[in-house]
Amino acid sequence: MNAEPLVRLQGLAKSYGIYRAVHPLDLDFHEGDFLAILGPSGCGKTTLLKMLGGFVEPSEGAILIGGRDVTRLPPEKRPTNMVFQGYGLFPHMTIRQNVGYGLRIAGTPRAEVDARVRDMLALVQMEAFADKLPPQLSGGQQQRIALARALIMRPKVLLLDEPFAALDLKLRQAMQEELRRLHAEIGGTFVFVTHDQAEAMLLATKVVVMSRGKVEQVGTPEEIYLRPKTHFVSTFVGEANFLKACRRLARVSIEGAFAFDDAGPDGDVLVGVRPEKVRLGAAAARCDHRFSGTVTQRIFLGAQVQYTVRLQNGETFIACLQEGDLLPGDSIDVGWMSADQWVVTP
Amino acid sequence: MSDGAPLSLKRDGALLLPAAAVLAGLFIGPMLYFLVVSFFKVSLFKIVPGFDLGNYAKVVGSYGPPILFTMGIGFLIASVTTVLAFIVAHLIWTRGRRFSGILLAATLLTLFGGYLVKIYAWRTLLGRDGIVNNTLVGLGIVREPIEALLYSPVAVVLVLVSYLLPFAILPLYGALRSIEEKTIEAARDLGASPWAAVRDAVLPRCVPALVTAFALCFLVTAGDYVTPRMVGGTRTMMMGNFIESQFGLRMNVPLGAAMTYLTITASIAVIAFVWLALKTVLRPK
Amino acid sequence: MNIAYGRLANTTIGILCMIFMVAPLVLVVLFSFGSSSLMTFPIRGFTFGWYGALMARDDFWSALANSATVTGAVGVAATVIGTAAAMVIVRLRPRQSAAAFFLFGLPMMMPPLVLALALLSLFSVLGVKLSLVTVVLAHLTFTMPFVILIVTARLRDFDYAVIDSARDLGASPLKTFLTVTFPLIRPTLFGAALIAMALSLDDFVITFFLIGGGNTLPTLVWGMLRTGLDPSINALGTLILLLTIGSSALALRLTRYRG
């Protein structure tokens, strides 16, 4: 990884009157990164992306791309290109004209435009549609054209605004695969916005989780999932079990159960564990932490079986197992490893 | 979200200025000046500025019957037109593509053209030897041609209803189009008869459009002088004729302005009354 | 049974209303080709004679020229001014844009006689000489609201992402307007202009009071009506209908505007 980041955001913020859409944030990412900005609707993720593209003017802070300050540059002067939500294809131009638009505006010689458009359409497997108009294409095909139209500009950063939101499940999966292939094939730096944590995990090399205009956590998908730093991240990127605990002098203890070392300020905390990391019965015996409990519900989910267990201290735990023949009413030991737990403030 | 778009209100609000200038300079300004003039006096064919309620007193004193007649015939024409227009709009909205397509085309195409042409066509149609009388006599419905068809208030009503129908159909059709058909189906599903479904689920949501259609028809009628002159005969004198004559033969602009403002005020009163009545009658029970 | 009768009654009313709206216009057109000088059935003989008689009149050609001048000027001015206004109105909040529609729509509701007389009084006190210019100015007031309505409706379902796309791909605001925005709204602008022109061409009352001297096609009709029954009036009427209905039919195709 290069030491010098490709994109650097310094104290970047956006306010609409007294409403803060994006709180001041600092963020670096590097050439070749596939960055996901993940969060629920209204968390400021699209505003952040539009600030990168030049469609929303930041209220504070700066954006540097390749060391150059682009904060005040209009979209047409930035080394970024965007795939818009709803695609924004020009309905009065053919596919060929759509894809070649940016190059023509830049005054590229005609022969070169034609050649690059041909290559780009081949890359997204849309050569056969070159002379069609956008309304004649399906959603997935329009998506490919929008991608091609942005990629042909060889942007330093490709921005994608909820690129798959309008597609049905099967097509979405196919397009996600396609985007991954393109990133692997041509390289470059991609930034996409999504509210779908599975999509972020699947595609991104680096995930930025946002909530209410603030960055909650930045990290690899593994870090985000296995080591969430906040309560919001814990629940937004997956299912989580929580136990109420208390931290005093860098030691977290659960009353009447166990204690372990964990640095941080004193006060009430929550200890989190993912359902698929919870072990039941004999497997629990080898775990670092154990409770006894009673099975209250069993749900068959196909690939997995999900148990709801009431612990002796009255709290409820969810456990996902590959298999199991436990029944409601069974008494059972519940356990997990220290490495699989994390601590957040409520 | 939109401040990065190529149009920002702050920057491009100036685009509104030419239109605002047209509205202010060529409509609001003249109308205000006209209001001021209505308080002036005329002496020796010259307009004398001042503040004088004499014009209004004169209109109320001498032109009471024509104002009442104009309001009455306006009410009749606007009501008939609005009811018929609602039926046609409802047909366009509910019927199959072909029938509603033809109806809509007839409406849209007759909307924009031929004000004078329509009036004089009706004059020939309704005349003593016109097609209507010839047909009636030919079919043996009447023995003698009906003289009163032309040059009577009946002719004014016929011509104006025919002229105004397309203007009334369009706003009503626009209002109907924004109602989802599901609401009607739901009303029918809950046991409403077709008429009850229209009354309870459709009409209440058309009140603004009904008032718009009525107001448009009423105002055009109240201000029209060509139709009464062409087909109304000498006895059908409407306010439009009196107002117009103040600018022709009699040259009493202040009196004409006072007539205009009294007519407009009376019209607004009628329209407001109709609006309130519709709102009350069509309130969901 | 009841329902079927109700349906039949409504259909009948619908058909009668349509005949009521269309018949006068159809008859004028038919009689303009009929050789009899009276408008009675049956039509005997087919002739272009009334058109010949119309074209032989000098006042027809000057009226046509005046109508063309006024209509052209109103079409261009109303479309430019109305479109500029629509671009702002479409961005207003719903309450504000409703207020703007109401304000700009007022001249549409006002009887033409009132509009004409108010303007006439103001022009005369300001010493403005009546001419085709005053007619054009007056026509702007009631044609502009139609342009604003039609263009705003188009801009409301305009996909603004295409503008952002063009900027993103390197086009300046001007280039974006020329290569993307304008080509996309061009049919609507033509349509709005044609509607404004149809309305302007058809106006009699306002033109009559504000033209000063000379004729347009409708005021020529008025003059011919007053001088007795000249069947070439049917030819003139047909011509006016052809121009107004033709341009509005074209406009409706272009804009797909339906009220």
Coordinates of C-alpha atoms in Angstrom, one line a residue, chain A residues 14 16 47 55-56, chain B residues 1-5:
Chain A
K14 CA -21.9 19.8 5.3
Y16 CA -28.1 22.8 5.7
T47 CA -24.1 13.8 0.7
F55 CA -22.4 18.1 -6.7
V56 CA -22.7 19.3 -3.1
Chain B
M1 CA -29.4 18.2 -1.9
S2 CA -29.9 20.3 -4.9
D3 CA -27.4 23.1 -4.4
G4 CA -24.9 21.4 -6.7
A5 CA -27.4 21.2 -9.5

